[in-house]
Every structure is written in structure tokens, then in C-alpha cells.
PDB file of C-alpha atoms in Angstrom:
ATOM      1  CA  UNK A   1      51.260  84.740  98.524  1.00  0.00           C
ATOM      2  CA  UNK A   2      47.719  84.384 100.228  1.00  0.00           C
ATOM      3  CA  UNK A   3      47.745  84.266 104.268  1.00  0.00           C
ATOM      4  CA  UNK A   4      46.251  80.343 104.367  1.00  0.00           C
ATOM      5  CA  UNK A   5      49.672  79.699 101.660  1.00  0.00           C
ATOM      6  CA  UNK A   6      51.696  82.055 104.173  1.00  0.00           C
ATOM      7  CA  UNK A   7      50.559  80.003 107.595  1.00  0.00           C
ATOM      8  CA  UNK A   8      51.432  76.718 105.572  1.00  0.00           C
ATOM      9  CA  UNK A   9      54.845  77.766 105.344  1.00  0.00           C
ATOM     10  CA  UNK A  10      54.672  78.919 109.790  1.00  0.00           C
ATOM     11  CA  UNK A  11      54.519  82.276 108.170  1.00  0.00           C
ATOM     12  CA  UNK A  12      52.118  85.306 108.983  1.00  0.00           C
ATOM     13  CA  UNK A  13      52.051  87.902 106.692  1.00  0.00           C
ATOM     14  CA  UNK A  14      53.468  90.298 109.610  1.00  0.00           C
ATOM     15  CA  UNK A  15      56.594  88.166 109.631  1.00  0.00           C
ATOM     16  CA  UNK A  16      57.214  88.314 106.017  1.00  0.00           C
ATOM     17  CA  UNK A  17      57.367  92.302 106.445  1.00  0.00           C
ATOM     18  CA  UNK A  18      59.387  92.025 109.677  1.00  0.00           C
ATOM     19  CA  UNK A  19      62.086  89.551 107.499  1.00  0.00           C
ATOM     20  CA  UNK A  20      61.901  91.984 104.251  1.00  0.00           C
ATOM     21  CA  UNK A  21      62.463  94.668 106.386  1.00  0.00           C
ATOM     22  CA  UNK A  22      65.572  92.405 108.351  1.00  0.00           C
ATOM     23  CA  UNK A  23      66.683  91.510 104.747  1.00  0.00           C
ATOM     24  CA  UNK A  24      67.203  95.538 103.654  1.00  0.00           C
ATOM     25  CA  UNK A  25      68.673  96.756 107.013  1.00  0.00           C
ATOM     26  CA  UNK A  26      71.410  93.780 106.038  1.00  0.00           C
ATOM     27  CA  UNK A  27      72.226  95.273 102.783  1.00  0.00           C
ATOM     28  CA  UNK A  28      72.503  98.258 104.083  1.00  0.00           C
ATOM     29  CA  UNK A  29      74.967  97.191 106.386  1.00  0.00           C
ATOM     30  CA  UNK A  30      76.895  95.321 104.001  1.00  0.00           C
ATOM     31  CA  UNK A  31      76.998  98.326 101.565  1.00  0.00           C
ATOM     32  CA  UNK A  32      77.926 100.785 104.110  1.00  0.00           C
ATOM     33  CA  UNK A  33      81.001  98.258 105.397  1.00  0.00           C
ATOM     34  CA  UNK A  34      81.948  98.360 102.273  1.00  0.00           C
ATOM     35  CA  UNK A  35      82.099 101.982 101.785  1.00  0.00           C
ATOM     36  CA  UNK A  36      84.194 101.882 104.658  1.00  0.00           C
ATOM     37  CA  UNK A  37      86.185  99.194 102.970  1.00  0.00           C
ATOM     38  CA  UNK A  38      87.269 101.349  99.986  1.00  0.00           C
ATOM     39  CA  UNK A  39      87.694 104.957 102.201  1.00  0.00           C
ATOM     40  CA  UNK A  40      90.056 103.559 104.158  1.00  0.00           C
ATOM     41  CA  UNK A  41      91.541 101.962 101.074  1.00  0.00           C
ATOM     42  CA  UNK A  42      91.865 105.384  99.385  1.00  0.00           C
ATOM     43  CA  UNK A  43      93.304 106.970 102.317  1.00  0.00           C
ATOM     44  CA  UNK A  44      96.282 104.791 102.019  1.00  0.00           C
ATOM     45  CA  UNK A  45      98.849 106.908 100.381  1.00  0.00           C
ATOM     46  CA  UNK A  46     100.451 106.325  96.866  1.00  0.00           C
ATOM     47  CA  UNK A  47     104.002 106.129  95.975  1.00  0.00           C
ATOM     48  CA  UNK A  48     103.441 108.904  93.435  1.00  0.00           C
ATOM     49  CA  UNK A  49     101.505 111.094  96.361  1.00  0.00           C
ATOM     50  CA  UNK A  50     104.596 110.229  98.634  1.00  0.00           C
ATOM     51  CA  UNK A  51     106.962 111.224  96.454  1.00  0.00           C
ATOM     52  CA  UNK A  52     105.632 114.570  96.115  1.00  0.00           C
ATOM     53  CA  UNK A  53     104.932 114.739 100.101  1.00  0.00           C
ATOM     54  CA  UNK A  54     108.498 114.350 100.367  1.00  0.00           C
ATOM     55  CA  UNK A  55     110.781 115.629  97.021  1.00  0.00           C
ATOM     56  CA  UNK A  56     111.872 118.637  99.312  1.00  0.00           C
ATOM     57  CA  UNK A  57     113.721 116.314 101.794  1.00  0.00           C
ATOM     58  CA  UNK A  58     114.719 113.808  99.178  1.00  0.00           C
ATOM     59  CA  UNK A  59     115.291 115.785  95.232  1.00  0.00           C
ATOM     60  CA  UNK A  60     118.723 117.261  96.576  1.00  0.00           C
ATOM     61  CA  UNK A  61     121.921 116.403  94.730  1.00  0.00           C
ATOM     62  CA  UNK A  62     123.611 114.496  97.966  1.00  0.00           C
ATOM     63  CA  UNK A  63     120.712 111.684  97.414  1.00  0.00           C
ATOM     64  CA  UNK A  64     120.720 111.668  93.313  1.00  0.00           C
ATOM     65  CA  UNK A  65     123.490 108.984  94.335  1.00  0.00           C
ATOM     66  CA  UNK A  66     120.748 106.524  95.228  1.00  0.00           C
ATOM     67  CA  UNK A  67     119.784 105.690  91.445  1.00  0.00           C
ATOM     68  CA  UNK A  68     122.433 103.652  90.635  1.00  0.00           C
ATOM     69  CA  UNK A  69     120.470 101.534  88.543  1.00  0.00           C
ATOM     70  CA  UNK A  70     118.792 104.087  86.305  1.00  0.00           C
ATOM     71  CA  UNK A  71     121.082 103.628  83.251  1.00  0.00           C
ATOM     72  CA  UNK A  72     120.412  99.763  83.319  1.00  0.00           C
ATOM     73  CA  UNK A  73     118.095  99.495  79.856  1.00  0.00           C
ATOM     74  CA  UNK A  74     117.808  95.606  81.077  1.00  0.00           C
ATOM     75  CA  UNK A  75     115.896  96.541  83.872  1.00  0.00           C
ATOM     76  CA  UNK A  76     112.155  97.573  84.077  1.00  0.00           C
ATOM     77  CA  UNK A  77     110.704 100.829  85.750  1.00  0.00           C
ATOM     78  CA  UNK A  78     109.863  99.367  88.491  1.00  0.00           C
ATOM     79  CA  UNK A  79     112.970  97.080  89.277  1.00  0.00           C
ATOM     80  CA  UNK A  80     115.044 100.506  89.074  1.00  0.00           C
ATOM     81  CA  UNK A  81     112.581 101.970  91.679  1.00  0.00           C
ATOM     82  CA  UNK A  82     113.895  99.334  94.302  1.00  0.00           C
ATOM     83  CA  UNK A  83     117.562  99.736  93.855  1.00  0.00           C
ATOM     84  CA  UNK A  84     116.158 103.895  94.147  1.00  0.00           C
ATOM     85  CA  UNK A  85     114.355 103.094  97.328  1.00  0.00           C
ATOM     86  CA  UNK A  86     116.675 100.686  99.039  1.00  0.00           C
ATOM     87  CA  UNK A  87     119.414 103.347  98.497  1.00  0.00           C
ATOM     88  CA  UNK A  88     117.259 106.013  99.996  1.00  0.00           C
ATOM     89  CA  UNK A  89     117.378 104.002 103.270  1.00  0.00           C
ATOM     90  CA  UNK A  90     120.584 102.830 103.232  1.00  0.00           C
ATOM     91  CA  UNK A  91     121.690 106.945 102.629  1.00  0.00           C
ATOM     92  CA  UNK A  92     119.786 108.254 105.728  1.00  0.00           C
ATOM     93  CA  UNK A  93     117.906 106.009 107.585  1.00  0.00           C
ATOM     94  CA  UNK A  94     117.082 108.204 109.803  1.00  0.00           C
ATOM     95  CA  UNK A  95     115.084 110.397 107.387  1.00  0.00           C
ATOM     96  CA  UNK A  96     113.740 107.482 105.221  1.00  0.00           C
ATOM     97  CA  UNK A  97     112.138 106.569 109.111  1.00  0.00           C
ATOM     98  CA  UNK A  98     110.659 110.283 109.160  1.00  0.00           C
ATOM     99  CA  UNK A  99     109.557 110.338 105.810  1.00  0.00           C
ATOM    100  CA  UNK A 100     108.391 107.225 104.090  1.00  0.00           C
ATOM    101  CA  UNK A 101     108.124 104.687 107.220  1.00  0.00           C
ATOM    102  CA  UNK A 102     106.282 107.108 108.814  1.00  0.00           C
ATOM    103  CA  UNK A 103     103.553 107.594 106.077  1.00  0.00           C
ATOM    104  CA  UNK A 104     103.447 104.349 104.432  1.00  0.00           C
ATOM    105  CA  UNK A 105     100.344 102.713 105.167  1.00  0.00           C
ATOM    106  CA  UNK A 106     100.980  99.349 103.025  1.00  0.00           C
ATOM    107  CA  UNK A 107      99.377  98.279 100.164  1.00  0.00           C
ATOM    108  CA  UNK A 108      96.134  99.547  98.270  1.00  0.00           C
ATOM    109  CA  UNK A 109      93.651  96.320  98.233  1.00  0.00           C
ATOM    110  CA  UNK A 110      95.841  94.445 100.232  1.00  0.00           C
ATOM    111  CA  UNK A 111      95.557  93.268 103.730  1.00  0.00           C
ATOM    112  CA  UNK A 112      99.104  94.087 105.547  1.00  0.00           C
ATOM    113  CA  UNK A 113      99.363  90.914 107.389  1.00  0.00           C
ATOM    114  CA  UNK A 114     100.545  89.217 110.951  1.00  0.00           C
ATOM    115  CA  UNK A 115     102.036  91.915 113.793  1.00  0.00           C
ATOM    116  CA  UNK A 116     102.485  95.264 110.580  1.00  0.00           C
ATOM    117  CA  UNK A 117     101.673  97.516 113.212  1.00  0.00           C
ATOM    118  CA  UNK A 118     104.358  96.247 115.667  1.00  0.00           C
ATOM    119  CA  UNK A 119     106.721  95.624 112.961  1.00  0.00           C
ATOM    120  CA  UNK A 120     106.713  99.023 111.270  1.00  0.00           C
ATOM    121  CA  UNK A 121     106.988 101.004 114.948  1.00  0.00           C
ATOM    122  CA  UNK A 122     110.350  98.474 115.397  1.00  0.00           C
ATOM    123  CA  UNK A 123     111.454  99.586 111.869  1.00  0.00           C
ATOM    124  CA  UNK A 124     110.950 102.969 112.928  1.00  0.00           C
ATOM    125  CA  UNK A 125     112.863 103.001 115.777  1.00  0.00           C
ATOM    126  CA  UNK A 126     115.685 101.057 114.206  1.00  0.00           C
ATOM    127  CA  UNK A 127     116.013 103.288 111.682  1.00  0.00           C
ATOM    128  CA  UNK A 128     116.205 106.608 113.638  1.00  0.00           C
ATOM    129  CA  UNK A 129     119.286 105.023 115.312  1.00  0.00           C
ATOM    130  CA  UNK A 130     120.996 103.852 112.010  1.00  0.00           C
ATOM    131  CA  UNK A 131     124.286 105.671 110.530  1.00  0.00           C
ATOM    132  CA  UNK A 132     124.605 105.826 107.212  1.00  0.00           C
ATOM    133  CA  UNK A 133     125.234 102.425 104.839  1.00  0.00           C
ATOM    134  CA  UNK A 134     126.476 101.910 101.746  1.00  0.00           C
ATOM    135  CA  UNK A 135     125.248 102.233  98.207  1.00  0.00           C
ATOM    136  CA  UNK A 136     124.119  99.088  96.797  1.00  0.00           C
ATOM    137  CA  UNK A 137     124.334  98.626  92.908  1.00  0.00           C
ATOM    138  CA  UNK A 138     122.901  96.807  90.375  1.00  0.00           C
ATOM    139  CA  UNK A 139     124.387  93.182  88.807  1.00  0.00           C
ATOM    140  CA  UNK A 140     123.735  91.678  85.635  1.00  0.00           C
ATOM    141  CA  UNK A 141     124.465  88.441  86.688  1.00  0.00           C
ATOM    142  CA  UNK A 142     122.638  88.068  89.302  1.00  0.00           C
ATOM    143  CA  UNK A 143     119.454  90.054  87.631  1.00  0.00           C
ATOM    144  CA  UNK A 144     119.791  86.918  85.192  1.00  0.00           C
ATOM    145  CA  UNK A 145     119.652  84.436  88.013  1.00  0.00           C
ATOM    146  CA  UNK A 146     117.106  86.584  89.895  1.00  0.00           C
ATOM    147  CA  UNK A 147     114.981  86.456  86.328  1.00  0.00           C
ATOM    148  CA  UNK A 148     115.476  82.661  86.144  1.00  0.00           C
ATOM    149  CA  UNK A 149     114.043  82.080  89.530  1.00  0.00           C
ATOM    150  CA  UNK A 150     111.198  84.474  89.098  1.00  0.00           C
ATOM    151  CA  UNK A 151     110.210  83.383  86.099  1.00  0.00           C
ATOM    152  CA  UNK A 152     110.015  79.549  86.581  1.00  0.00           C
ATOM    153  CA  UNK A 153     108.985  79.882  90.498  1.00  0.00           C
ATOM    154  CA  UNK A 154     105.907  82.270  88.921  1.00  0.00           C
ATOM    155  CA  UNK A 155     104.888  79.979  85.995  1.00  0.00           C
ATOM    156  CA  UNK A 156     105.128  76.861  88.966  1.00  0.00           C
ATOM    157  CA  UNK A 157     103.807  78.777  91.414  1.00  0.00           C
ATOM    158  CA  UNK A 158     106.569  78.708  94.192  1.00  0.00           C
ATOM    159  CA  UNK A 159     106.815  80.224  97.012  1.00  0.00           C
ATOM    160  CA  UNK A 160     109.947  80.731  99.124  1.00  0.00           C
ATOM    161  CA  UNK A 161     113.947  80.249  98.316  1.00  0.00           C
ATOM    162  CA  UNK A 162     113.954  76.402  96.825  1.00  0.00           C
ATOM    163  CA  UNK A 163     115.152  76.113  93.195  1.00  0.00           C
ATOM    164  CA  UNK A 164     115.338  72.971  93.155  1.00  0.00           C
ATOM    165  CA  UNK A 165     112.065  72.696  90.707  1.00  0.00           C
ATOM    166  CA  UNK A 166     114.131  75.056  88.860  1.00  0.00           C
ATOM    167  CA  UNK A 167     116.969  75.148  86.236  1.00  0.00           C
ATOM    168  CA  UNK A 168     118.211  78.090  88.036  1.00  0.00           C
ATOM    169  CA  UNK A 169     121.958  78.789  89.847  1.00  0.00           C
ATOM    170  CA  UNK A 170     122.503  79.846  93.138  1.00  0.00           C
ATOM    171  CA  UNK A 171     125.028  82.291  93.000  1.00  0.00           C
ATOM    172  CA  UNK A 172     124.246  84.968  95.532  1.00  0.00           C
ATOM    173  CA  UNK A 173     125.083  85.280  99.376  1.00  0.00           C
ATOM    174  CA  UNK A 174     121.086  86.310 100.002  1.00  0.00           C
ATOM    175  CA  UNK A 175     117.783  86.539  98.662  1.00  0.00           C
ATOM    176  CA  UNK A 176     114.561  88.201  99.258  1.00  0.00           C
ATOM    177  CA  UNK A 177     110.861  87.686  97.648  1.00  0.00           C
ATOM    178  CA  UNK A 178     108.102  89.076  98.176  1.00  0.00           C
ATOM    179  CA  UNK A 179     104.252  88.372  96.428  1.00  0.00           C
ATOM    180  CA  UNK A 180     101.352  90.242  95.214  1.00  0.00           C
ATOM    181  CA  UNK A 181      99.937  92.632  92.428  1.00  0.00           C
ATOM    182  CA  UNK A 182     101.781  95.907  93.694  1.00  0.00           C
ATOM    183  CA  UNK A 183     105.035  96.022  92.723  1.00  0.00           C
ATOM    184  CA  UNK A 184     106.429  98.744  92.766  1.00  0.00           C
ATOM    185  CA  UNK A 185     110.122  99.466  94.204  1.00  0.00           C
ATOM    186  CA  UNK A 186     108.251 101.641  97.034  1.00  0.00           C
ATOM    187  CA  UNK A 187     106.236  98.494  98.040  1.00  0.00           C
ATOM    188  CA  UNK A 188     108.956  96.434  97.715  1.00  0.00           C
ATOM    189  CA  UNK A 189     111.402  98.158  99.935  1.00  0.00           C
ATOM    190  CA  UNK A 190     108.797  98.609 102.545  1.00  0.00           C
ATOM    191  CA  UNK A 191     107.107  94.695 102.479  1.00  0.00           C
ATOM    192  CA  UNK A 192     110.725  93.487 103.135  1.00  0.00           C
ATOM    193  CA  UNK A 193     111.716  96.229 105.625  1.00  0.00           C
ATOM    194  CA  UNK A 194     108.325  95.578 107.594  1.00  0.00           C
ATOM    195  CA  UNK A 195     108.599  91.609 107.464  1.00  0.00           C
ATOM    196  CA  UNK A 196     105.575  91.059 108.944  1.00  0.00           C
ATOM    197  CA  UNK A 197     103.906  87.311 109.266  1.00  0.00           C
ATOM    198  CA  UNK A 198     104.261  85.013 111.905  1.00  0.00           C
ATOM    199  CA  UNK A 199     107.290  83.019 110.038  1.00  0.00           C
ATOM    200  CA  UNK A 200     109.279  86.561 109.903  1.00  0.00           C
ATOM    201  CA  UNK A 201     109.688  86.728 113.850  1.00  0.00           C
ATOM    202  CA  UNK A 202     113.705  86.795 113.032  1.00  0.00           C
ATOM    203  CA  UNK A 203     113.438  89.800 110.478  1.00  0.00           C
ATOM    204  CA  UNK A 204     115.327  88.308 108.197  1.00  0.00           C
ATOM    205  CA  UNK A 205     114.674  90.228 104.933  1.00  0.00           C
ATOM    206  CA  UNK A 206     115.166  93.357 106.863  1.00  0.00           C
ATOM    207  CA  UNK A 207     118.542  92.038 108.247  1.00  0.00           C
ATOM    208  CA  UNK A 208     119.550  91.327 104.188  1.00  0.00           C
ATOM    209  CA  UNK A 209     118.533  94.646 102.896  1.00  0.00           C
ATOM    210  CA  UNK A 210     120.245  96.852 105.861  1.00  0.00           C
ATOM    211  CA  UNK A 211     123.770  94.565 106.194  1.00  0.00           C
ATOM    212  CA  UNK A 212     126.130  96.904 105.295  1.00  0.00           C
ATOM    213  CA  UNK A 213     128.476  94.048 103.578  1.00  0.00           C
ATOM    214  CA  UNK A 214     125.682  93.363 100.246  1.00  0.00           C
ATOM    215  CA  UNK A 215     126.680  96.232  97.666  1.00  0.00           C
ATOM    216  CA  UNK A 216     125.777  94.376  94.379  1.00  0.00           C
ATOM    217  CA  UNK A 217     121.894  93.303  93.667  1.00  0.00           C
ATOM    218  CA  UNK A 218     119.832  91.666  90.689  1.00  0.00           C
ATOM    219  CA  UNK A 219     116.436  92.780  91.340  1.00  0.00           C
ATOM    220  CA  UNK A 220     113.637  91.060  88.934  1.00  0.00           C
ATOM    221  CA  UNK A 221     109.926  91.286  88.780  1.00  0.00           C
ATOM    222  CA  UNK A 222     107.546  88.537  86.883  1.00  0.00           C
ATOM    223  CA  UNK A 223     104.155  87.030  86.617  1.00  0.00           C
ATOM    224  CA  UNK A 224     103.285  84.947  89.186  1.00  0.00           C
ATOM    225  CA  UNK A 225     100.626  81.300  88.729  1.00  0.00           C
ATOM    226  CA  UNK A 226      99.005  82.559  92.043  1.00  0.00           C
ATOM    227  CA  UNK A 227      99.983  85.807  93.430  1.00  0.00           C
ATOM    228  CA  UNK A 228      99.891  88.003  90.112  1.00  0.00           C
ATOM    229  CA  UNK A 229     103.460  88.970  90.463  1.00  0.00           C
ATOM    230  CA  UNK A 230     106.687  87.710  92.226  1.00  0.00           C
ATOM    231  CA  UNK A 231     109.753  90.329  93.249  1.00  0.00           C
ATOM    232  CA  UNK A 232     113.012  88.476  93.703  1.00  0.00           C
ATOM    233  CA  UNK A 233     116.191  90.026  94.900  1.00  0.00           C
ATOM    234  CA  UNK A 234     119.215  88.795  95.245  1.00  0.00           C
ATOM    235  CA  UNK A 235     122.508  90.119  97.200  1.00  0.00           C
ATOM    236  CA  UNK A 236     126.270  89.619  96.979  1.00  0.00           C
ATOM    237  CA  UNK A 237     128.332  90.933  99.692  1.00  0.00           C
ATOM    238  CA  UNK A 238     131.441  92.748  99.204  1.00  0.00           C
TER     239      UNK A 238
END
């Protein structure tokens, strides 16, 4: 562009340097936040990379008890894992706080959401002061209603507890669901013991998962219209 096209525009040639020049330090910045972005992304810890952190406190026969839902050929991978997890808490809470609340630093790609921080300290500290709970086992009836509910709530796109858009009983004392593409019984456990957002200010899916009267649970995982996945679980109390 000539300098009497440039001065047209209000533009010396000068400024067209200066706002190149603006235009790459901007990149720059936006590259490098990104770069921050995805270190401190990676420097969240995997379940897999917790697991090993932690198989000398955990891989002892007293807490092989915790997979009661292993032999379940119904259930997925990853719906056994929470039934494993939520087993591991209710066996020693007090370690579980030491070991995996301690180190969990929520999910990969996801942001962790309203008052984690404060949340996770209170779990912490709730934990440490816990006794032991019992074991809670899985339920193939309410899997099925938990499967019902996850699958038409995902393919509608529901959030929250109302089947009424559903075909699906109510048959269980409490339920719990949780959103998103990592689901895995580790982030599970953790999202629900957490309960952070600013509608969670009771703690109400961390009451449900550590009352010591729920010892039956149908645990299901699906495709969700919006969120990728939906986890629902529900309880029935002795």
C-alpha cells in the first residue's frame, strides 16, 4: 500500500509497523497462555498415575473387599470402578483423605467449578475424622432403573432428578448424577464427594454417598445430547 493510499485510510506507514508489530506480540501472548493452558492441564494427575502413587497403601487383602461389583458381567469397566472407589472411602476414610483427596486435582480439560478449592479442603477434613462405613454393593434392579434414566435423560438431554419426561421408575431412596466426558469411577467418586457449584451449598451428593444406611447401588454410565456422558447412581438403604 503506497503512503498517499496509507494517509487516506489516517494511516502512516510508521503506524502500520507499530500495529503489525502490536498484532504479533498478541499472538504471542495468546500462544504462550495457552501453553500454560495445557501444562497445567498435564500436571493434573491420572487415575491410572494415582493408582500406582498409591497401590502400596491400597493393593492389601483387607481392601480387596471394596470390589464388590467386579463379577457383575452387566456392568461396564468403568461403572465397576465407582462401586471400587466409593468402597475405598467408605473402608478408610481417613486414608482415602491422605491418598486420593489429597492428590486429585479434578478433571483433565475440565474446569472444576464454583468454591472446588473450599469444597475439597472440607472433604478433607471430614474425612480424616470419619470411622469406618459399610460396604456398599451392587443391584440389578436398580442398575436397570439407573440405565433407564440415563439413557432417556442423555438422548433428551436432562439434567437433574425429574423422570417425568421419562418412562422410567423411581424405586430408590437416593440418587446422584453427575455430567461430562470423564467418566471414570475415580472422577465419579470425587465430582460427587467435592459437590462443588453454587446449588450444592447443602452437600447433598456427598451426604448420599457417605450415609452409612445405603448398602445396595445401580451405577450406570451413557451418552449424553449435551454433556458427552451422564453417570447416574442410585441408592437403597438398608
Amino acid at each position: 500500500m503506497k503512503s498517499e493510499e496509507l494517509r487516506i485510510w489516517g494511516l502512516e506507514p510508521f503506524s502500520i509497523f507499530k500495529f503489525q508489530l502490536l498484532i504479533v506480540l498478541l499472538c504471542a501472548v495468546l500462544l504462550s497462555s495457552c501453553e500454560l493452558f495445557d501444562n497445567d492441564d498435564i500436571r493434573k494427575p491420572t487415575k491410572e498415575e494415582l493408582d500406582k502413587q498409591f497401590a502400596a497403601h491400597w493393593n492389601k487383602p483387607e481392601y480387596q473387599t471394596a470390589r464388590t461389583a467386579d463379577a457383575e458381567t452387566y456392568l461396564t469397566a468403568e461403572e465397576k470402578e465407582i462401586f471400587y472407589y466409593l468402597n475405598l472411602v467408605r473402608l478408610n476414610p481417613p486414608l482415602f483423605a491422605k491418598t486420593y483427596a489429597e492428590a486429585y486435582k479434578g478433571q483433565s480439560g475440565w474446569t472444576n467449578g464454583y468454591a472446588w478449592d473450599e469444597r475439597k479442603k472440607s472433604l478433607i477434613e471430614e474425612l480424616l475424622e470419619m470411622q469406618p462405613l459399610g460396604l456398599i454393593y451392587p443391584d440389578r434392579t436398580l442398575y436397570e432403573s439407573a440405565k433407564c434414566f440415563a439413557e432417556q435423560g442423555g438422548a433428551l438431554g436432562l439434567t437433574g432428578h425429574d423422570r417425568s419426561k421419562t418412562t422410567c421408575d423411581k424405586i430408590h431412596h437416593a440418587e446422584v448424577c453427575s455430567y461430562g466426558g470423564n467418566q471414570n469411577g475415580l472422577t465419579n467418586v470425587m465430582s460427587y464427594l467435592i459437590d462443588a457449584g453454587e446449588n450444592n451449598a447443602a452437600l447433598g451428593h456427598r451426604r448420599i454417598l457417605l450415609d452409612e444406611r445405603y448398602d445396595r447401588m445401580g451405577a450406570a454410565i451413557q451418552p449424553h445430547k449435551n454433556y458427552k456422558h451422564v453417570n447416574v447412581c442410585n441408592f437403597f438403604r438398608r
